[in-house]
Coordinates of C-alpha atoms in Angstrom, one line a residue:
Chain A
M1 CA 91.8 67.6 105.8
K2 CA 92.8 69.0 109.2
F3 CA 90.0 70.1 111.6
R4 CA 91.2 73.7 111.5
T5 CA 90.8 74.0 107.7
L6 CA 87.8 71.6 107.6
S7 CA 85.9 73.9 109.9
F8 CA 86.4 76.9 107.6
V9 CA 85.4 74.9 104.5
T10 CA 82.3 73.9 106.4
K11 CA 81.5 77.4 107.4
L12 CA 81.9 78.7 103.9
R13 CA 80.0 75.8 102.4
R14 CA 77.1 76.6 104.8
L15 CA 77.3 80.3 103.7
E16 CA 77.1 79.2 100.1
A17 CA 73.9 77.1 100.9
Q18 CA 72.3 80.3 102.4
I19 CA 73.3 82.2 99.2
N20 CA 71.6 79.6 97.1
S21 CA 68.5 79.7 99.3
A22 CA 68.4 83.5 99.1
S23 CA 68.6 83.3 95.3
L24 CA 65.2 81.6 95.3
A25 CA 63.4 84.7 96.8
D26 CA 61.1 86.8 94.6
Y27 CA 63.2 89.8 93.4
A28 CA 61.5 92.8 91.8
Y29 CA 64.7 93.8 90.2
A30 CA 67.6 91.5 89.0
D31 CA 70.5 93.3 90.8
G32 CA 70.0 91.4 94.1
Q33 CA 70.3 88.1 92.4
A34 CA 73.3 89.3 90.4
A35 CA 75.1 90.3 93.7
L36 CA 74.3 86.8 95.2
T37 CA 75.9 85.2 92.2
I38 CA 79.1 87.2 92.7
L39 CA 79.1 86.4 96.4
Q40 CA 78.7 82.7 95.6
G41 CA 81.8 82.8 93.3
R42 CA 83.7 84.7 96.0
T43 CA 82.8 82.0 98.6
R44 CA 83.9 79.2 96.3
S45 CA 87.2 81.0 95.7
A46 CA 87.7 81.3 99.4
I47 CA 87.1 77.5 99.9
A48 CA 89.6 76.8 97.0
R49 CA 92.2 79.0 98.6
I50 CA 91.9 77.3 102.0
R51 CA 92.3 73.9 100.4
D52 CA 95.3 75.2 98.4
T53 CA 97.1 76.8 101.3
E54 CA 96.5 74.1 104.0
S55 CA 100.1 72.9 103.8
L56 CA 101.7 76.4 103.9
S57 CA 103.3 77.9 107.0
P58 CA 101.0 78.5 110.0
T59 CA 101.4 82.3 109.8
T60 CA 100.3 82.4 106.2
L61 CA 97.4 79.9 106.9
N62 CA 96.3 82.2 109.8
S63 CA 96.0 85.1 107.5
V64 CA 94.1 83.1 104.9
L65 CA 91.6 81.9 107.6
R66 CA 91.3 85.4 109.1
D67 CA 90.5 86.7 105.6
A68 CA 87.9 84.0 105.2
N69 CA 86.3 85.1 108.5
F70 CA 86.2 88.6 107.2
L71 CA 84.4 87.4 104.1
L72 CA 81.9 85.4 106.2
I73 CA 81.1 88.4 108.3
R74 CA 80.7 90.8 105.4
A75 CA 78.8 88.4 103.1
T76 CA 76.4 87.4 105.9
Y77 CA 75.6 91.0 106.5
I78 CA 75.2 91.8 102.8
I79 CA 73.1 88.7 102.1
G80 CA 70.7 89.9 104.8
I81 CA 70.4 93.3 103.1
I82 CA 69.7 91.6 99.7
V83 CA 67.0 89.4 101.2
R84 CA 65.3 92.4 102.8
S85 CA 65.4 94.2 99.5
T86 CA 62.5 91.9 98.5
S87 CA 60.3 93.3 101.3
V88 CA 57.0 94.8 100.2
R89 CA 57.7 97.7 102.6
N90 CA 60.1 99.1 100.0
G91 CA 59.0 101.9 97.7
F92 CA 59.7 100.0 94.5
E93 CA 58.3 102.8 92.3
L94 CA 61.4 105.0 93.1
Y95 CA 63.8 102.2 92.3
A96 CA 63.9 102.9 88.5
P97 CA 64.2 106.7 88.6
F98 CA 66.9 106.4 91.3
L99 CA 68.7 103.7 89.3
D100 CA 68.7 106.1 86.4
I101 CA 70.5 108.6 88.6
C102 CA 73.0 105.9 89.6
H103 CA 73.7 105.1 86.0
K104 CA 74.4 108.7 85.1
L105 CA 76.7 109.3 88.1
L106 CA 78.4 105.9 88.2
G107 CA 78.2 104.5 84.7
D108 CA 75.9 102.0 82.9
D109 CA 77.3 99.1 84.8
A110 CA 76.0 100.5 88.2
R111 CA 73.7 98.1 90.0
L112 CA 71.3 99.1 92.8
I113 CA 70.1 97.3 95.9
L114 CA 67.5 99.3 97.8
S115 CA 66.5 97.6 101.1
S116 CA 64.4 98.0 104.2
E117 CA 66.6 97.7 107.3
W118 CA 65.9 97.1 111.0
Q119 CA 68.0 100.0 112.1
Y120 CA 66.8 103.6 112.3
V121 CA 69.3 105.2 110.1
P122 CA 69.8 105.2 106.4
F123 CA 73.1 103.7 105.5
T124 CA 75.2 102.5 102.6
Y125 CA 77.6 99.6 102.3
P126 CA 79.9 100.6 99.5
Q127 CA 83.4 100.3 101.0
S128 CA 83.9 97.0 102.6
L129 CA 82.8 94.5 100.1
Q130 CA 85.2 95.1 97.3
E131 CA 83.9 92.1 95.4
L132 CA 80.8 94.2 94.6
P133 CA 82.4 97.4 93.3
N134 CA 79.6 98.3 90.9
F135 CA 76.8 97.8 93.5
V136 CA 75.1 100.7 95.3
I137 CA 73.7 99.1 98.4
I138 CA 71.4 101.4 100.4
G139 CA 69.3 100.5 103.4
L140 CA 66.5 102.7 104.6
P141 CA 64.9 102.3 108.1
A142 CA 62.0 99.7 107.9
S143 CA 59.4 102.1 109.3
E144 CA 60.4 104.7 106.8
S145 CA 61.2 102.7 103.7
D146 CA 57.9 103.6 102.0
N147 CA 58.0 107.2 103.3
V148 CA 59.1 109.2 100.3
L149 CA 59.7 112.2 102.5
I150 CA 62.9 110.7 103.7
F151 CA 64.0 109.2 100.4
P152 CA 66.4 112.1 99.6
S153 CA 68.7 110.6 102.3
A154 CA 69.4 107.9 99.7
G155 CA 71.1 110.7 97.7
H156 CA 73.6 111.1 100.6
E157 CA 74.2 107.3 100.6
L158 CA 74.7 107.4 96.8
G159 CA 77.3 110.1 97.4
H160 CA 79.6 107.5 99.1
S161 CA 79.5 105.4 96.0
V162 CA 80.2 108.4 93.8
W163 CA 83.1 109.3 96.1
I164 CA 84.7 105.9 95.5
K165 CA 83.9 105.5 91.8
H166 CA 85.4 108.9 91.0
A167 CA 88.4 108.3 93.3
L168 CA 87.8 111.7 94.9
A169 CA 90.2 110.9 97.8
T170 CA 93.0 111.0 95.3
I171 CA 91.9 114.5 94.2
L172 CA 91.0 116.0 97.6
G173 CA 93.5 114.0 99.7
P174 CA 96.6 115.9 98.6
I175 CA 94.9 119.2 99.3
I176 CA 93.9 117.9 102.8
I177 CA 97.5 116.8 103.4
S178 CA 98.8 120.3 102.6
Y179 CA 96.3 121.9 104.9
I180 CA 97.2 119.5 107.6
D181 CA 100.9 120.4 107.3
E182 CA 99.9 124.1 107.7
A183 CA 97.7 123.4 110.6
F184 CA 100.5 121.4 112.4
L185 CA 102.9 124.4 112.0
Q186 CA 100.3 126.8 113.4
A187 CA 99.4 124.5 116.3
R188 CA 102.9 123.2 116.9
S189 CA 103.3 124.1 120.6
E190 CA 99.9 122.6 121.4
I191 CA 100.7 119.4 119.5
E192 CA 104.2 119.1 121.2
L193 CA 102.6 119.5 124.6
N194 CA 99.7 117.1 124.1
F195 CA 101.7 114.3 122.4
Q196 CA 105.0 114.8 124.3
I197 CA 106.9 115.6 121.1
P198 CA 110.4 117.0 121.5
R199 CA 110.8 120.7 120.5
T200 CA 113.6 119.7 118.2
A201 CA 111.4 117.3 116.2
D202 CA 111.1 117.8 112.4
F203 CA 107.4 118.1 111.9
E204 CA 107.8 117.4 108.2
Q205 CA 109.6 114.1 108.7
D206 CA 109.4 112.8 112.2
M207 CA 107.6 109.4 112.1
F208 CA 105.6 109.9 115.3
V209 CA 104.4 113.2 114.0
Q210 CA 103.4 111.5 110.7
M211 CA 101.3 109.0 112.7
V212 CA 99.4 111.9 114.4
K213 CA 99.0 113.5 111.1
S214 CA 97.6 110.3 109.7
S215 CA 94.9 110.2 112.4
V216 CA 94.0 113.8 111.5
F217 CA 94.0 112.8 107.8
K218 CA 91.7 109.8 108.4
S219 CA 89.2 112.0 110.3
A220 CA 89.4 114.9 107.8
I221 CA 89.0 112.8 104.7
A222 CA 86.1 110.9 106.2
Q223 CA 84.4 114.1 107.2
T224 CA 85.0 115.5 103.7
E225 CA 83.4 112.4 102.2
E226 CA 80.4 113.0 104.5
Y227 CA 80.1 116.7 103.4
F228 CA 80.5 115.6 99.8
S229 CA 77.7 113.2 100.2
D230 CA 75.5 115.8 101.9
F231 CA 76.2 118.2 99.0
L232 CA 75.4 115.6 96.4
G233 CA 72.1 114.7 98.1
M234 CA 71.3 118.4 98.4
I235 CA 72.1 119.1 94.7
L236 CA 70.1 116.1 93.5
F237 CA 67.1 116.6 95.7
G238 CA 67.1 120.3 96.7
E239 CA 65.4 121.4 99.9
S240 CA 63.9 118.0 100.6
Y241 CA 67.4 116.7 101.4
L242 CA 67.6 119.2 104.3
H243 CA 64.0 118.3 105.4
A244 CA 64.8 114.6 105.3
F245 CA 68.0 115.1 107.2
E246 CA 66.1 117.0 109.9
F247 CA 63.3 114.5 110.0
L248 CA 65.7 111.6 110.6
I249 CA 68.4 113.1 112.7
A250 CA 67.3 116.2 114.6
P251 CA 68.1 117.1 117.3
Q252 CA 70.7 114.4 117.3
L253 CA 70.8 110.6 116.9
S254 CA 74.0 109.5 118.7
G255 CA 75.9 110.3 121.8
A256 CA 79.6 110.8 121.6
R257 CA 80.9 112.2 118.4
S258 CA 82.6 109.8 115.9
S259 CA 85.8 111.1 114.4
S260 CA 84.5 110.1 111.0
Y261 CA 81.6 112.6 111.1
P262 CA 81.3 116.4 111.4
D263 CA 79.6 117.5 114.6
T264 CA 75.8 117.3 114.0
H265 CA 75.0 120.9 114.8
R266 CA 77.9 122.2 112.8
R267 CA 77.0 120.0 109.9
S268 CA 73.4 121.3 109.9
K269 CA 74.8 124.8 109.8
V270 CA 77.2 124.1 106.9
I271 CA 74.6 122.4 104.7
S272 CA 72.0 125.1 105.4
D273 CA 74.6 127.8 104.6
Y274 CA 75.5 126.1 101.4
A275 CA 71.9 125.5 100.5
L276 CA 71.3 129.2 100.8
T277 CA 74.5 130.6 99.1
K278 CA 74.7 128.0 96.3
L279 CA 71.1 127.0 95.6
G280 CA 69.1 129.9 97.1
I281 CA 67.3 127.6 99.5
T282 CA 66.2 129.3 102.7
I283 CA 65.0 127.3 105.7
D284 CA 64.6 129.6 108.7
A285 CA 66.6 128.7 111.8
Y286 CA 67.4 125.3 110.3
S287 CA 70.4 124.5 112.5
D288 CA 68.4 125.5 115.7
S289 CA 66.8 122.1 115.4
F290 CA 70.1 120.3 116.0
I291 CA 72.4 120.0 118.9
S292 CA 76.1 119.2 119.2
D293 CA 77.6 115.8 119.8
Q294 CA 79.5 115.0 122.9
P295 CA 83.2 115.7 122.2
P296 CA 85.9 113.0 122.8
A297 CA 87.1 112.3 126.3
T298 CA 90.9 112.7 126.0
A299 CA 92.8 115.9 125.3
Q300 CA 94.7 114.1 122.5
D301 CA 91.5 113.0 120.7
K302 CA 90.0 116.4 121.1
L303 CA 93.0 118.0 119.5
I304 CA 93.1 115.5 116.6
L305 CA 89.4 116.2 116.0
R306 CA 89.8 120.0 116.2
L307 CA 92.6 120.0 113.7
A308 CA 90.6 117.7 111.4
D309 CA 87.6 120.1 111.7
V310 CA 89.8 123.0 110.7
V311 CA 91.2 121.2 107.7
T312 CA 87.7 119.8 106.7
E313 CA 86.2 123.3 106.7
R314 CA 89.1 124.7 104.6
V315 CA 88.4 122.2 101.9
L316 CA 84.6 122.7 101.9
E317 CA 84.5 124.9 98.9
Q318 CA 86.4 122.4 96.8
T319 CA 84.2 119.7 98.2
Y320 CA 81.0 121.5 97.1
S321 CA 82.4 122.4 93.6
T322 CA 83.4 118.7 93.2
A323 CA 79.9 117.5 94.0
L324 CA 78.4 120.1 91.7
G325 CA 80.8 119.2 88.9
V326 CA 80.0 115.5 89.1
V327 CA 76.2 116.1 88.9
T328 CA 76.6 118.7 86.1
D329 CA 78.9 116.5 84.0
A330 CA 76.5 113.6 84.4
K331 CA 73.6 115.8 83.2
V332 CA 71.3 114.6 86.0
S333 CA 68.0 116.3 86.1
T334 CA 67.8 118.4 89.3
P335 CA 64.7 120.1 90.8
T336 CA 63.8 123.7 90.2
A337 CA 61.5 126.0 92.2
A338 CA 59.2 126.5 89.1
Q339 CA 58.8 122.8 88.3
T340 CA 58.2 121.9 92.0
Q341 CA 55.4 124.5 92.0
V342 CA 53.8 122.9 89.0
V343 CA 53.9 119.5 90.7
E344 CA 52.6 121.0 93.9
K345 CA 49.4 122.3 92.2
D346 CA 48.5 118.7 91.2
F347 CA 49.4 117.3 94.6
V348 CA 47.2 119.8 96.5
Q349 CA 44.3 118.6 94.4
G350 CA 45.1 115.1 95.5
V351 CA 46.1 113.8 92.1
P352 CA 49.5 112.5 90.9
F353 CA 51.6 114.5 88.5
D354 CA 51.8 113.0 85.1
G355 CA 54.3 115.3 83.4
D356 CA 58.1 115.4 83.3
A357 CA 59.7 116.3 86.6
A358 CA 62.9 115.5 88.5
I359 CA 62.4 113.0 91.3
G360 CA 63.5 116.0 93.5
D361 CA 60.6 118.1 92.3
L362 CA 58.1 115.4 93.3
I363 CA 59.5 115.1 96.8
N364 CA 60.0 118.8 97.2
A365 CA 56.3 119.4 96.3
A366 CA 55.3 116.7 98.9
W367 CA 57.4 118.4 101.5
H368 CA 55.9 121.8 100.8
I369 CA 52.5 120.4 101.5
Y370 CA 53.6 118.3 104.5
K371 CA 55.0 121.5 106.1
S372 CA 52.0 123.7 105.2
M373 CA 48.4 123.8 106.4
E374 CA 47.4 122.0 103.1
Q375 CA 48.2 118.7 104.8
A376 CA 44.9 119.1 106.7
V377 CA 43.1 118.3 103.5
F378 CA 44.4 114.8 103.6
T379 CA 43.8 114.3 107.3
K380 CA 40.1 115.1 106.8
Q381 CA 40.0 112.3 104.3
G382 CA 41.1 109.9 107.0
R383 CA 44.7 109.6 105.7
E384 CA 47.9 110.6 107.4
P385 CA 49.6 113.3 105.3
D386 CA 52.9 111.3 105.0
E387 CA 51.0 108.3 103.6
Y388 CA 48.9 110.3 101.2
L389 CA 51.9 112.3 100.0
S390 CA 54.0 109.2 99.6
D391 CA 51.2 107.6 97.5
L392 CA 51.1 110.7 95.3
V393 CA 54.8 110.7 94.7
L394 CA 55.0 106.9 94.1
K395 CA 52.1 107.1 91.7
S396 CA 53.7 110.0 89.8
A397 CA 56.9 108.0 89.5
E398 CA 55.0 105.0 88.3
I399 CA 53.1 107.0 85.7
H400 CA 56.4 108.5 84.5
E401 CA 57.8 105.0 84.2
I402 CA 54.8 103.6 82.3
K403 CA 54.9 106.6 79.9
R404 CA 58.6 106.0 79.3
Y405 CA 58.1 102.5 78.1
M406 CA 54.6 103.0 76.5
P407 CA 54.7 106.5 75.1
Chain B
M1 CA 96.4 85.7 82.2
K2 CA 93.3 86.6 80.3
A3 CA 92.3 90.2 79.8
T4 CA 89.2 89.9 82.0
D5 CA 91.4 88.4 84.8
Q6 CA 93.8 91.3 84.5
S7 CA 90.9 93.7 84.7
N8 CA 89.6 92.0 87.8
L9 CA 93.1 92.0 89.3
E10 CA 93.4 95.7 88.8
R11 CA 90.3 96.2 91.0
L12 CA 91.4 93.9 93.7
P13 CA 92.2 95.8 96.9
L14 CA 95.6 96.0 98.4
A15 CA 94.8 93.5 101.2
E16 CA 93.9 90.8 98.6
I17 CA 97.1 91.5 96.6
A18 CA 99.2 91.3 99.8
L19 CA 97.7 88.0 100.9
N20 CA 98.0 86.4 97.5
T21 CA 101.7 87.6 97.3
A22 CA 102.4 86.1 100.7
I23 CA 100.8 82.8 99.7
E24 CA 103.0 82.6 96.6
L25 CA 106.1 83.6 98.5
D26 CA 105.4 80.8 101.0
R27 CA 105.5 78.1 98.4
P28 CA 108.8 76.2 98.0
V29 CA 109.3 77.5 94.5
I30 CA 108.5 80.9 93.1
G31 CA 106.4 80.4 90.0
E32 CA 104.8 82.5 87.3
R33 CA 101.8 83.2 89.6
A34 CA 104.1 84.6 92.2
T35 CA 105.7 86.9 89.7
V36 CA 102.3 88.4 88.7
W37 CA 101.3 89.0 92.3
M38 CA 104.7 90.4 93.3
R39 CA 104.7 92.9 90.4
R40 CA 101.1 94.0 91.2
L41 CA 102.1 94.6 94.9
A42 CA 105.3 96.3 93.8
A43 CA 103.2 98.7 91.7
S44 CA 100.8 99.4 94.5
I45 CA 103.4 100.2 97.2
S46 CA 105.7 102.2 95.0
N47 CA 102.8 104.6 94.4
A48 CA 102.1 105.0 98.1
G49 CA 101.7 108.7 98.7
S50 CA 99.6 111.5 100.0
D51 CA 96.2 110.2 98.7
D52 CA 96.5 107.2 101.0
F53 CA 98.1 109.0 103.9
G54 CA 95.7 107.2 106.3
L55 CA 97.7 104.0 105.5
V56 CA 100.9 105.4 107.1
P57 CA 100.4 103.4 110.4
V58 CA 99.7 100.2 108.4
Y59 CA 102.9 100.6 106.3
N60 CA 104.9 101.6 109.3
R61 CA 103.8 98.4 111.2
A62 CA 104.4 96.2 108.1
L63 CA 107.9 97.6 107.6
T64 CA 108.7 97.2 111.3
S65 CA 107.7 93.5 111.0
V66 CA 110.4 92.9 108.4
N67 CA 113.5 93.4 110.6
G68 CA 112.1 94.9 113.8
E69 CA 113.3 98.4 112.9
G70 CA 110.6 100.7 111.5
P71 CA 111.2 103.9 109.5
K72 CA 112.4 106.9 111.4
T73 CA 111.1 109.5 109.0
K74 CA 108.5 110.0 106.3
A75 CA 111.2 110.0 103.6
D76 CA 112.6 106.8 105.1
L77 CA 109.2 105.1 105.0
Y78 CA 108.7 105.9 101.3
A79 CA 112.3 104.9 100.6
K80 CA 111.8 101.5 102.3
L81 CA 108.6 100.9 100.4
K82 CA 110.4 101.8 97.1
S83 CA 113.2 99.4 98.0
L84 CA 110.8 96.6 98.8
S85 CA 109.0 97.4 95.5
G86 CA 112.3 96.9 93.7
L87 CA 112.9 93.6 95.4
L88 CA 109.4 92.4 94.5
S89 CA 109.9 93.4 90.8
D90 CA 113.1 91.3 90.7
D91 CA 111.5 88.4 88.8
G92 CA 112.3 85.4 91.0
K93 CA 115.9 86.4 91.8
I94 CA 115.0 86.7 95.4
M95 CA 117.3 85.1 98.0
Q96 CA 115.7 82.8 100.7
D97 CA 116.1 85.4 103.5
D98 CA 114.5 88.1 101.3
K99 CA 111.7 85.7 100.5
I100 CA 110.8 85.3 104.2
A101 CA 111.1 89.0 104.9
L102 CA 108.9 89.9 101.9
R103 CA 106.3 87.3 103.0
D104 CA 106.3 88.7 106.5
F105 CA 105.9 92.2 105.1
C106 CA 102.9 91.0 103.0
L107 CA 101.3 89.2 105.9
A108 CA 101.7 92.3 108.2
L109 CA 100.4 94.5 105.5
H110 CA 97.3 92.2 104.9
D111 CA 96.8 92.1 108.7
G112 CA 96.8 95.9 109.1
L113 CA 94.5 96.4 106.1
L114 CA 92.2 93.7 107.5
N115 CA 92.1 95.5 110.8
D116 CA 91.0 98.7 109.0
G117 CA 88.4 96.6 107.1
F118 CA 86.9 95.1 110.3
Q119 CA 86.7 98.6 111.8
S120 CA 85.0 100.0 108.6
H121 CA 82.5 97.1 108.7
Y122 CA 81.6 97.6 112.3
N123 CA 81.3 101.3 111.8
V124 CA 78.6 100.6 109.2
V125 CA 76.9 98.0 111.3
D126 CA 77.1 99.7 114.7
S127 CA 76.5 103.3 114.0
S128 CA 74.6 105.4 111.5
R129 CA 75.9 106.5 108.1
L130 CA 73.8 109.5 107.4
Q131 CA 74.3 110.7 111.0

């Protein structure tokens, strides 16, 4: 075997050895090991493909090797997440109820990996490892992974999996394209000026214009996916989604704005407006806690983002109704003000809730107390409110789980 | 091909389909495996449309790689994809020149999709998701 291909076989073989080693860890739930088994198969296939294509043309072999590099990069990253899902920092008690939600929204074959990560932002990894299409992979910040107050952010991350599973880009994409066409006609002079497009260009057909439209589309569809995920998190968890978002993000967590995300301040305004008008949730001056991101540096990028923002906001109503439709169709139990109040009465007494409640009710009740003067009760007992409230929610979830299997 | 294989194949992303098609087209003889991959790719690119409008630059670059001349209009881009799709569906009756052109198209398509994949990966790794 030539050195070039041998080195790749070696790299992949060493990756497989790490997968085998990771499989020996103590997993509380089987899904991590199932993902490792799939990755092991994928790694073996990549080795076989390299051996099989060694004698093909150099250009084809380059693509095969580049593909193998991409697998090495993704798999290494995912294996790390799977290994860290065994950490005792994780709130394992919320795994089962959240997996139930995943099953309802994604189907019975949905698998869940909930991990504690060393970066201070919740994230999901659903898009880039197509070999694990049924896996919802969510990482929560290590210092917060047992803090139930921020758990609703997992609802946003689940939204990305729902977006893919339900192929929502194929539903909302064509609407976005039609809005982009309209936006381009309205801003034609500005677009011609900024991109040096001849005044005679056919905006419907000109290839260069299509490339600009494609950039606007990429931004608008990504932003729409973010709003969809926000709405899904908000519908699943209620007001605690907004509190968790503020807790983790406010006033802002990055510098320059990414074209894939709405502006932080505007996003907080949109989700609080929708919380009020659609769910009757009022949080006074919510968006005042957030600030805007730094806009892009060039006039062209600014224009692309502005057009994408216009289009994204036009499709917001459909985005919300799509999220609501998905949750309603799946018959997922969502929180109500009345049930949250029932849970809160027990929590204020310092005891877990042992009745039936949505996971959102438990966390909303915890947030009510955390944000009120009632939290002082726990502080007097020598416990931090977030720790005590997390214990109450986790114990309540555990009791619910025990009763489910031992009625 | 077994039913389970077919089901897995359906879920394979376009990049994987493009790479496997290129590999089969690079072999001295086009066999049964090549036909399967070519038909799968033909189905994918003939359906290119507004729901994957973000792929326009990738398709444009891949088509340009075939003979150095890219599409001039949106209609031209989709017409060229349709034409390639027809060629891929032609069950092994491809001439040698077409075979090389199709292979180069597949490799350029795979390359562009992989670039998007790398970008997506590093977006996840380097920046926040909720934010």
